[in-house]
Structure formats: C-alpha cells, structure tokens
mmCIF file of C-alpha atoms in Angstrom:
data_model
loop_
_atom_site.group_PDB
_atom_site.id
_atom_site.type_symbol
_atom_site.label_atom_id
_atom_site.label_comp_id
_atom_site.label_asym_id
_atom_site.label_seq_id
_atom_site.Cartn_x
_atom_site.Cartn_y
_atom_site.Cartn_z
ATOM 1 C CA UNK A 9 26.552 -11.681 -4.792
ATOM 2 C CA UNK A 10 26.342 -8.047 -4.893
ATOM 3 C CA UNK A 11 24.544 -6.490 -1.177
ATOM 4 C CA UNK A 12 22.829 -2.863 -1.990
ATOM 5 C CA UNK A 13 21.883 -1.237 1.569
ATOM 6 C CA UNK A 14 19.554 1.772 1.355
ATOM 7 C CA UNK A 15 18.919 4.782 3.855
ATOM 8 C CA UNK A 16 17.428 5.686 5.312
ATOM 9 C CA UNK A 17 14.428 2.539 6.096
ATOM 10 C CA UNK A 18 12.040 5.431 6.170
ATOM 11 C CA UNK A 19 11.770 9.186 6.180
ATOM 12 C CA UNK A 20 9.294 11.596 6.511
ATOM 13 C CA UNK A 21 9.177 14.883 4.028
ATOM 14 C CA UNK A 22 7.013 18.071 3.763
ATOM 15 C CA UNK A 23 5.229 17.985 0.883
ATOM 16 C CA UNK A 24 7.269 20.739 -1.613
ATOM 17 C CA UNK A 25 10.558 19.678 0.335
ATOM 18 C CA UNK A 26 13.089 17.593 -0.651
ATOM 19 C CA UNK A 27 13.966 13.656 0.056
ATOM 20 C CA UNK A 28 17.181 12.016 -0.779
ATOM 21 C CA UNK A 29 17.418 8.342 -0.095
ATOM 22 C CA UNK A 30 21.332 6.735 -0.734
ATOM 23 C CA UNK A 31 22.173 3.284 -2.196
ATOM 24 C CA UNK A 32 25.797 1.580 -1.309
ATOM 25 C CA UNK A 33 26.839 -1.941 -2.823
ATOM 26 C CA UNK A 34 29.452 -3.720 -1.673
ATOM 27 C CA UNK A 35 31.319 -3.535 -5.348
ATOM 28 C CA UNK A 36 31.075 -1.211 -8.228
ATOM 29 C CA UNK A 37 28.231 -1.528 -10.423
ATOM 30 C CA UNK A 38 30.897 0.710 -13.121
ATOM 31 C CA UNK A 39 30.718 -1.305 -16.204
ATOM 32 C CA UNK A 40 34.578 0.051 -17.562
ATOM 33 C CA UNK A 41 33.706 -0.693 -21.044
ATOM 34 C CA UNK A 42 30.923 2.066 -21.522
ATOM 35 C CA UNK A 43 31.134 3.489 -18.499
ATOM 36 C CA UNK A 44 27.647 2.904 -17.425
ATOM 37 C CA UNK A 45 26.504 2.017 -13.995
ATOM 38 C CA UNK A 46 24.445 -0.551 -14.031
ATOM 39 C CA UNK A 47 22.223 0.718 -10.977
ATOM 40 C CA UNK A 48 18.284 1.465 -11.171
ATOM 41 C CA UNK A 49 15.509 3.606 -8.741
ATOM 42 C CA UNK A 50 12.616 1.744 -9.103
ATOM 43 C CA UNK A 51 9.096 2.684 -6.817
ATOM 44 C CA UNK A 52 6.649 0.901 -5.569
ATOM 45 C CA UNK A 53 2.944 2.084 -4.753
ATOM 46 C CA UNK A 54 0.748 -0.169 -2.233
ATOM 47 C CA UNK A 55 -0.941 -3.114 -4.154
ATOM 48 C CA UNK A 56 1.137 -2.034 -7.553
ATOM 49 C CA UNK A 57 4.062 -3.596 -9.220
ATOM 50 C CA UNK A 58 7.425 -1.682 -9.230
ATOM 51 C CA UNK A 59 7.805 1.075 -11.669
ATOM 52 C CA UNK A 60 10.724 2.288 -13.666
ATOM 53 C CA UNK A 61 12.687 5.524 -12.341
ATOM 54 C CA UNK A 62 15.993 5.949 -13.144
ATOM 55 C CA UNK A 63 18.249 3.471 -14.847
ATOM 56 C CA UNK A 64 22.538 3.607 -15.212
ATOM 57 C CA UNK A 65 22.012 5.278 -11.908
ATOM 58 C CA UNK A 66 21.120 8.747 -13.911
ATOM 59 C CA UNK A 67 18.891 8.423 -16.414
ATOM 60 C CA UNK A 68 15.241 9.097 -16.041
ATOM 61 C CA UNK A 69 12.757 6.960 -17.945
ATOM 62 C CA UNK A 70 9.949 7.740 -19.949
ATOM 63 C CA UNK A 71 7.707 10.244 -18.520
ATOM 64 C CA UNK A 72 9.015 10.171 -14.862
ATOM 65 C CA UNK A 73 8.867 13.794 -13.500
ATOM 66 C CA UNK A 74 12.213 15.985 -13.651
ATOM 67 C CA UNK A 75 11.600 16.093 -9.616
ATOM 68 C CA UNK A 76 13.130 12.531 -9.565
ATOM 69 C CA UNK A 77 17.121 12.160 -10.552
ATOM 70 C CA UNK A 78 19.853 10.013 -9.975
ATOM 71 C CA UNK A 79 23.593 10.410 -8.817
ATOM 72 C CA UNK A 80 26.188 8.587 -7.864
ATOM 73 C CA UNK A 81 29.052 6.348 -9.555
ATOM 74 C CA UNK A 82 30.604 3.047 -8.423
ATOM 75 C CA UNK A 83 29.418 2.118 -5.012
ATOM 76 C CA UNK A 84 27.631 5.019 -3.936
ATOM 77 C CA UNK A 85 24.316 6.194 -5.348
ATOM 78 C CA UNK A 86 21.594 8.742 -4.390
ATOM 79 C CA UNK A 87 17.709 9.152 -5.917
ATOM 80 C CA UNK A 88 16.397 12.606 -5.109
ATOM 81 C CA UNK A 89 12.781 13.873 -5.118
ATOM 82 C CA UNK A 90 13.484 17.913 -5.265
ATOM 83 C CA UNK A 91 9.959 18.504 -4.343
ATOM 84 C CA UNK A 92 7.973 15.899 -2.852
ATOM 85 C CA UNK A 93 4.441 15.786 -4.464
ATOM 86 C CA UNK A 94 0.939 13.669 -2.600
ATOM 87 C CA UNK A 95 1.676 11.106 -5.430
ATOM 88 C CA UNK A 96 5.265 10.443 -4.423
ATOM 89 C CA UNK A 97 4.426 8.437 -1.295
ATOM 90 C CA UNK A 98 6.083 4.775 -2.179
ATOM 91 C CA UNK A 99 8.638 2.789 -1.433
ATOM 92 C CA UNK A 100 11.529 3.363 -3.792
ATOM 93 C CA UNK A 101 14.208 0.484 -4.626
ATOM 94 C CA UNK A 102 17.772 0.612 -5.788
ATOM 95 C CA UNK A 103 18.604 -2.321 -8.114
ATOM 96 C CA UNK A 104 22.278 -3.405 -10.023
ATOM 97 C CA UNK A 105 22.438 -5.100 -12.884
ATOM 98 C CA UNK A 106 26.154 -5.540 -13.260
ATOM 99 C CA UNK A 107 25.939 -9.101 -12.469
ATOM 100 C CA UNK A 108 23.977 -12.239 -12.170
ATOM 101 C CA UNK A 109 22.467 -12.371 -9.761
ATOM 102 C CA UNK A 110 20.822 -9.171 -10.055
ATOM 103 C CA UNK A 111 19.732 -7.495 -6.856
ATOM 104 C CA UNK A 112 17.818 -5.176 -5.136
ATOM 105 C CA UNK A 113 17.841 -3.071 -1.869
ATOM 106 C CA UNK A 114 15.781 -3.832 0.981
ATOM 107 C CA UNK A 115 13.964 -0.352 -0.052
ATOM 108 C CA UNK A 116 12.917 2.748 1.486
ATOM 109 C CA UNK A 117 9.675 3.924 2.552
ATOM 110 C CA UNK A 118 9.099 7.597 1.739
ATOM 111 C CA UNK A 119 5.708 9.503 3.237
ATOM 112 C CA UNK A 120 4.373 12.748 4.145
ATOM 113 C CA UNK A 121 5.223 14.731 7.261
ATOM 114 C CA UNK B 17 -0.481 0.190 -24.681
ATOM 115 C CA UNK B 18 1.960 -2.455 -22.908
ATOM 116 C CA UNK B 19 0.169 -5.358 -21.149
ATOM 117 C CA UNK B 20 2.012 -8.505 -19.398
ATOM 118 C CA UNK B 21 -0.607 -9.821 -17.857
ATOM 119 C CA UNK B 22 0.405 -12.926 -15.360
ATOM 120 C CA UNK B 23 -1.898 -15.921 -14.704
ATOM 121 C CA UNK B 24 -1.260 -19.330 -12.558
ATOM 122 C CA UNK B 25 -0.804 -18.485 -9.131
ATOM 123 C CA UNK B 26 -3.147 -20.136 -6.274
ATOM 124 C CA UNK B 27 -2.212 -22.307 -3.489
ATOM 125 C CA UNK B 28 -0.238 -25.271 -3.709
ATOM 126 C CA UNK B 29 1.166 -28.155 -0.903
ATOM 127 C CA UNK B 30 5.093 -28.147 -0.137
ATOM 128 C CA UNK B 31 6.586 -30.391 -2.791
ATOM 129 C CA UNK B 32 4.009 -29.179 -5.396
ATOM 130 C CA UNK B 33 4.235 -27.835 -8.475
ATOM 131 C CA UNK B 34 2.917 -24.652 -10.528
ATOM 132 C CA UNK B 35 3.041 -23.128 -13.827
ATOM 133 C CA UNK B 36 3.236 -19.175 -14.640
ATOM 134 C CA UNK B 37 2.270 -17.500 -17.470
ATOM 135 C CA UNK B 38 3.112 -14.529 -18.631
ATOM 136 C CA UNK B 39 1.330 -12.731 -22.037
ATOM 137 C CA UNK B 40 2.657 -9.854 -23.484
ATOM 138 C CA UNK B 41 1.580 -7.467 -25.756
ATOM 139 C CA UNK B 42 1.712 -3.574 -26.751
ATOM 140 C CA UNK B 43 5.759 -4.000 -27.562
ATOM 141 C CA UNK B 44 8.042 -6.303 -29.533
ATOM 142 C CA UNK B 45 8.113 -9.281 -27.204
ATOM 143 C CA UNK B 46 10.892 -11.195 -29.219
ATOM 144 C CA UNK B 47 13.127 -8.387 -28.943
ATOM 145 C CA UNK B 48 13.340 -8.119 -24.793
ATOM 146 C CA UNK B 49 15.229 -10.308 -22.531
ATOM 147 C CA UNK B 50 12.377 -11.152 -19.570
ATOM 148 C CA UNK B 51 12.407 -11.864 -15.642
ATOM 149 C CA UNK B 52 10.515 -13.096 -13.202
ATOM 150 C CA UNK B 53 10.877 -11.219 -9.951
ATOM 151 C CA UNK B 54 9.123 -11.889 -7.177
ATOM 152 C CA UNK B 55 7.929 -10.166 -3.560
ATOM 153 C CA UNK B 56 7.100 -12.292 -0.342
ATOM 154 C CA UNK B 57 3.991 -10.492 1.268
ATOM 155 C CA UNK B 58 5.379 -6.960 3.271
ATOM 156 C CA UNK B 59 9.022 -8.465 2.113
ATOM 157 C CA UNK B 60 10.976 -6.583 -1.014
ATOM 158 C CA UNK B 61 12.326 -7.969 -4.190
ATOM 159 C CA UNK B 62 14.050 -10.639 -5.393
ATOM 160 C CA UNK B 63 14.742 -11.152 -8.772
ATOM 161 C CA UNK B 64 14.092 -15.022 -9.608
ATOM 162 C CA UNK B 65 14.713 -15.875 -13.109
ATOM 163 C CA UNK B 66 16.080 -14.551 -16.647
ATOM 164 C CA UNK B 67 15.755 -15.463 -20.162
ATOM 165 C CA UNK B 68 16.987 -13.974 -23.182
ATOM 166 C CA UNK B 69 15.380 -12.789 -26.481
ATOM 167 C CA UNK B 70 15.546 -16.370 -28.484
ATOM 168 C CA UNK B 71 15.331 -18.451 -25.350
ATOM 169 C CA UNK B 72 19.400 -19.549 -25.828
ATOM 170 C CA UNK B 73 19.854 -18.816 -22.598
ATOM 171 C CA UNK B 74 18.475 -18.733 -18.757
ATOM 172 C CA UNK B 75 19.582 -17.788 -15.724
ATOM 173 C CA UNK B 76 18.716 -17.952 -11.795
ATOM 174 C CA UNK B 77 18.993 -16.808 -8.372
ATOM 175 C CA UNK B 78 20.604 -20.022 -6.662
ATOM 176 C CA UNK B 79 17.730 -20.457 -4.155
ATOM 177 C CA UNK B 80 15.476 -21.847 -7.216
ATOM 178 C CA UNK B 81 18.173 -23.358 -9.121
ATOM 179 C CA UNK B 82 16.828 -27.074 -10.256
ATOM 180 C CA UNK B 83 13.478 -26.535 -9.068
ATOM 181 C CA UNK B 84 12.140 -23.696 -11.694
ATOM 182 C CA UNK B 85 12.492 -23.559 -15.150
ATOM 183 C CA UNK B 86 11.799 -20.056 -16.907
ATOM 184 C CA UNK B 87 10.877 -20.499 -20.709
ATOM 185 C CA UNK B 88 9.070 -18.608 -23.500
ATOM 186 C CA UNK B 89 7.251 -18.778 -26.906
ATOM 187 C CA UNK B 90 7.841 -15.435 -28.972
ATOM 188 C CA UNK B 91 5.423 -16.587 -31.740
ATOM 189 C CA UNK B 92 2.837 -16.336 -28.593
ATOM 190 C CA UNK B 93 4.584 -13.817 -26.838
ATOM 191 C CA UNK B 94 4.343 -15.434 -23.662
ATOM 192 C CA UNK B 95 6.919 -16.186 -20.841
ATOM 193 C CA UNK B 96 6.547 -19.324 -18.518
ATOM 194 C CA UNK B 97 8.209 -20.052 -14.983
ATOM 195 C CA UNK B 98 7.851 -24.119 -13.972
ATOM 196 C CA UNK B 99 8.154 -24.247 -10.592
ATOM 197 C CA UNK B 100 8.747 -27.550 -8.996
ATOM 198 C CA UNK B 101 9.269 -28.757 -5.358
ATOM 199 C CA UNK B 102 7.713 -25.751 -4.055
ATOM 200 C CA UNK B 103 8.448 -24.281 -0.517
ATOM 201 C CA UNK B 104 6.966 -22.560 2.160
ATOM 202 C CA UNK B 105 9.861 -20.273 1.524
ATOM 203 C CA UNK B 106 8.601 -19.247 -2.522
ATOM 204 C CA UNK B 107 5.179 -17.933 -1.230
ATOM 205 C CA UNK B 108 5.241 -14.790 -3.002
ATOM 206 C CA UNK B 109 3.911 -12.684 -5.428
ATOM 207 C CA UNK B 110 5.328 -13.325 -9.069
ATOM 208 C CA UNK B 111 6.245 -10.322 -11.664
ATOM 209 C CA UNK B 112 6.908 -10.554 -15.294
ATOM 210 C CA UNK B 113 9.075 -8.006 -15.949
ATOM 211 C CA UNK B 114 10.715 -7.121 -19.837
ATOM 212 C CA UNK B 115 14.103 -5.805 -19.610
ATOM 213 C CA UNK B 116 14.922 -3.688 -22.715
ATOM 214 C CA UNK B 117 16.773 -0.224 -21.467
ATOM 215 C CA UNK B 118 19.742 -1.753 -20.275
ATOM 216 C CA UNK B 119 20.974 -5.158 -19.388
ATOM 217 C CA UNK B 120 18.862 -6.505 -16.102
ATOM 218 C CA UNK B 121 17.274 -2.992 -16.037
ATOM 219 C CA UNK B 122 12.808 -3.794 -15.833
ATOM 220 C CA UNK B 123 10.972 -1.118 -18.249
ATOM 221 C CA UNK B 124 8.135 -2.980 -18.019
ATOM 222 C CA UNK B 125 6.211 -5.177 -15.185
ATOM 223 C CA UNK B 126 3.150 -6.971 -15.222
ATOM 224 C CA UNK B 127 0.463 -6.987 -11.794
ATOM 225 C CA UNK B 128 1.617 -10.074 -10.849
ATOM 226 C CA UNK B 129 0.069 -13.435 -9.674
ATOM 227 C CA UNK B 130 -0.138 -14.660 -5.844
ATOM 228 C CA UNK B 131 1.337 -18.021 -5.453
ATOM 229 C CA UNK B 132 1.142 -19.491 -1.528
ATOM 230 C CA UNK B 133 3.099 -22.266 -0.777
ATOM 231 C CA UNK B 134 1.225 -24.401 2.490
ATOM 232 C CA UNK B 135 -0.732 -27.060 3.755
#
C-alpha cells in the first residue's frame, strides 16, 4: 500500500501570512500515461465532512479560493494557503489515487497564531 | 444542489451487522464511481469501499474484505455498504463520497452517519 506522511502535524500562521504543509508517499503517484498525479488536498472543518481542494496534485476545484494551490510531482507534494484567511482554520489531507487501496495522510492541523 | 444524504448508523454488538444508505441527488448518480470512507472519532481517513458506475465492479481496503459488501441502485440513486461481523475496530463515522474528477479523487461527500461498534 501506498504511505503519504504530511508536515508538519500542526502549524500556527498569522492571519494574511502564508502556510505550506508537504505530502511525501513512499512511490510515485505519476500516472506515465497522461501524466497526471493522482494526489488530492482535501480539508476538513470540525463536525463537517472533507471538502474538495486540489486534485492531480494542481488543480483547484470548483470555487476553492486562488489562495489555495498545489505543487509537487511524483513523491513530493506541497498545498499552499498564500494568505491565510479566519475561514481557513481546518485540517487539510493529502490523498493518492494511483492505486487501490487509495489512501490518505494522517493530516495536518492548520490554526491561527 | 448536490445532496448524499447517509442514513443507518447507531450502535450495534461485536459480531453484528448494519446496513448504510446512501441517497443521492442534485447530479447524475449513474455516471460517478462512489466510496465509502470512513473517520474513527479524533482519528483521520480511511477510505473503505469502491464501486463503479454500473455496479460491475467493487473494491476494498483489506481490513473489511469479506465482512462488507458495498452495492448500489442507479434507478434509486442510492449506494449501500453491508457490514457484517462488526468490530470494535469499525466504530467510525461513515462518508458517501462520489468520485467523478479523476479516478479515486471525492468531488462530492455526504455528512455522514455514526456507527459504534460495543457492548
């Protein structure tokens, strides 16, 4: 099975400042074929399910703020929040969908300094 | 709007059994492979169970492998998990989730229903 690690667990940001959390897996989530990464940002609000971010590790979904984007190729990923807003305080989750089983990170909690 | 709304949780004895449901609406059901994903209270996520659009094929995570059974009716738009031989271990809260973006990648989740495993 594919193991995503986040970090940091937690972190801290001024509001206006920027957070950067990373996401490593232990093999590439680079589908050759179409060369899509098959890696997702999801976050998670207290006593909500999971929403949507980013999916092939750089594209933002639907109506998610340009504040939120996605890097990374292969093993090594990164979701950045340019400019951390009050609404923004979640726990974000990394995600691959390269193969069964699909997994997620053990996520990371982002608040306000 | 899109709804999945999830409904059979509650609390059930080790060796028990329980029945999801999942009901969809506000998107073309038929045309989304769906999940079940579920979160252990303060734990993350683990993704449980996968079906594709026709129901032709399922996958799981191997921890629920012969115990739960994920199935759906696209006439009713609905998505079922059958979950058998229940453990402490599966006390969790239970997502839908529709994957349609990308393979394995959740556009949509539901609010989820509370299933506790104990005696």
């Amino acid at each position: 099975d594919i193991v995503l690690t986040q970090s940091p667990d937690s972190l801290a940001v001024s509001l206006g400042e920027r957070a950067t959390i990373n996401c490593k897996s232990t093999q590439s989530v680079l589908r050759s074929s179409n060369s899509k990464n098959y890696l997702a940002w999801y976050q998670q609000k207290p006593g909500q399910p999971p929403k949507l971010l980013i999916y092939w590790a750089s594209t933002r979904d639907f109506g998610v703020p340009v504040r939120f984007s996605g890097s990374g190729s292969g093993t090594d990923f990164t979701l950045t929040i340019s400019s951390l807003q009050p609404e923004d305080v979640a726990v974000y989750y990394c995600q691959q969908s390269y193969v069964i089983p699909f997994t997620f990170g053990p996520g990371t909690e982002v608040d306000i300094k | 709007e899109v709804q999945l709304v999830e409904s059979g949780g509650g609390l059930v004895q080790p060796g028990g059994s329980l029945r999801l449901s999942c009901a969809g609406s506000g998107f073309t059901f038929k045309n989304y492979w769906m999940s079940w994903v579920r979160q252990a209270p303060g734990k993350g996520l683990e993704w449980v169970a996968h079906i594709k659009e026709d129901g032709s094929e399922m996958y799981y995570v191997d921890s629920v492998k012969g115990r739960f059974t994920i199935s759906r009716d696209n006439a009713k738009t609905s998505l079922s998990l059958q979950m058998n031989s229940l453990r402490a271990e599966d006390t969790s809260m239970y997502y839908c989730a529709a994957a349609g973006r990308s393979w394995g990648t959740f556009d949509y989740w539901g609010q989820g229903t509370l299933v506790t495993v104990s005696s």
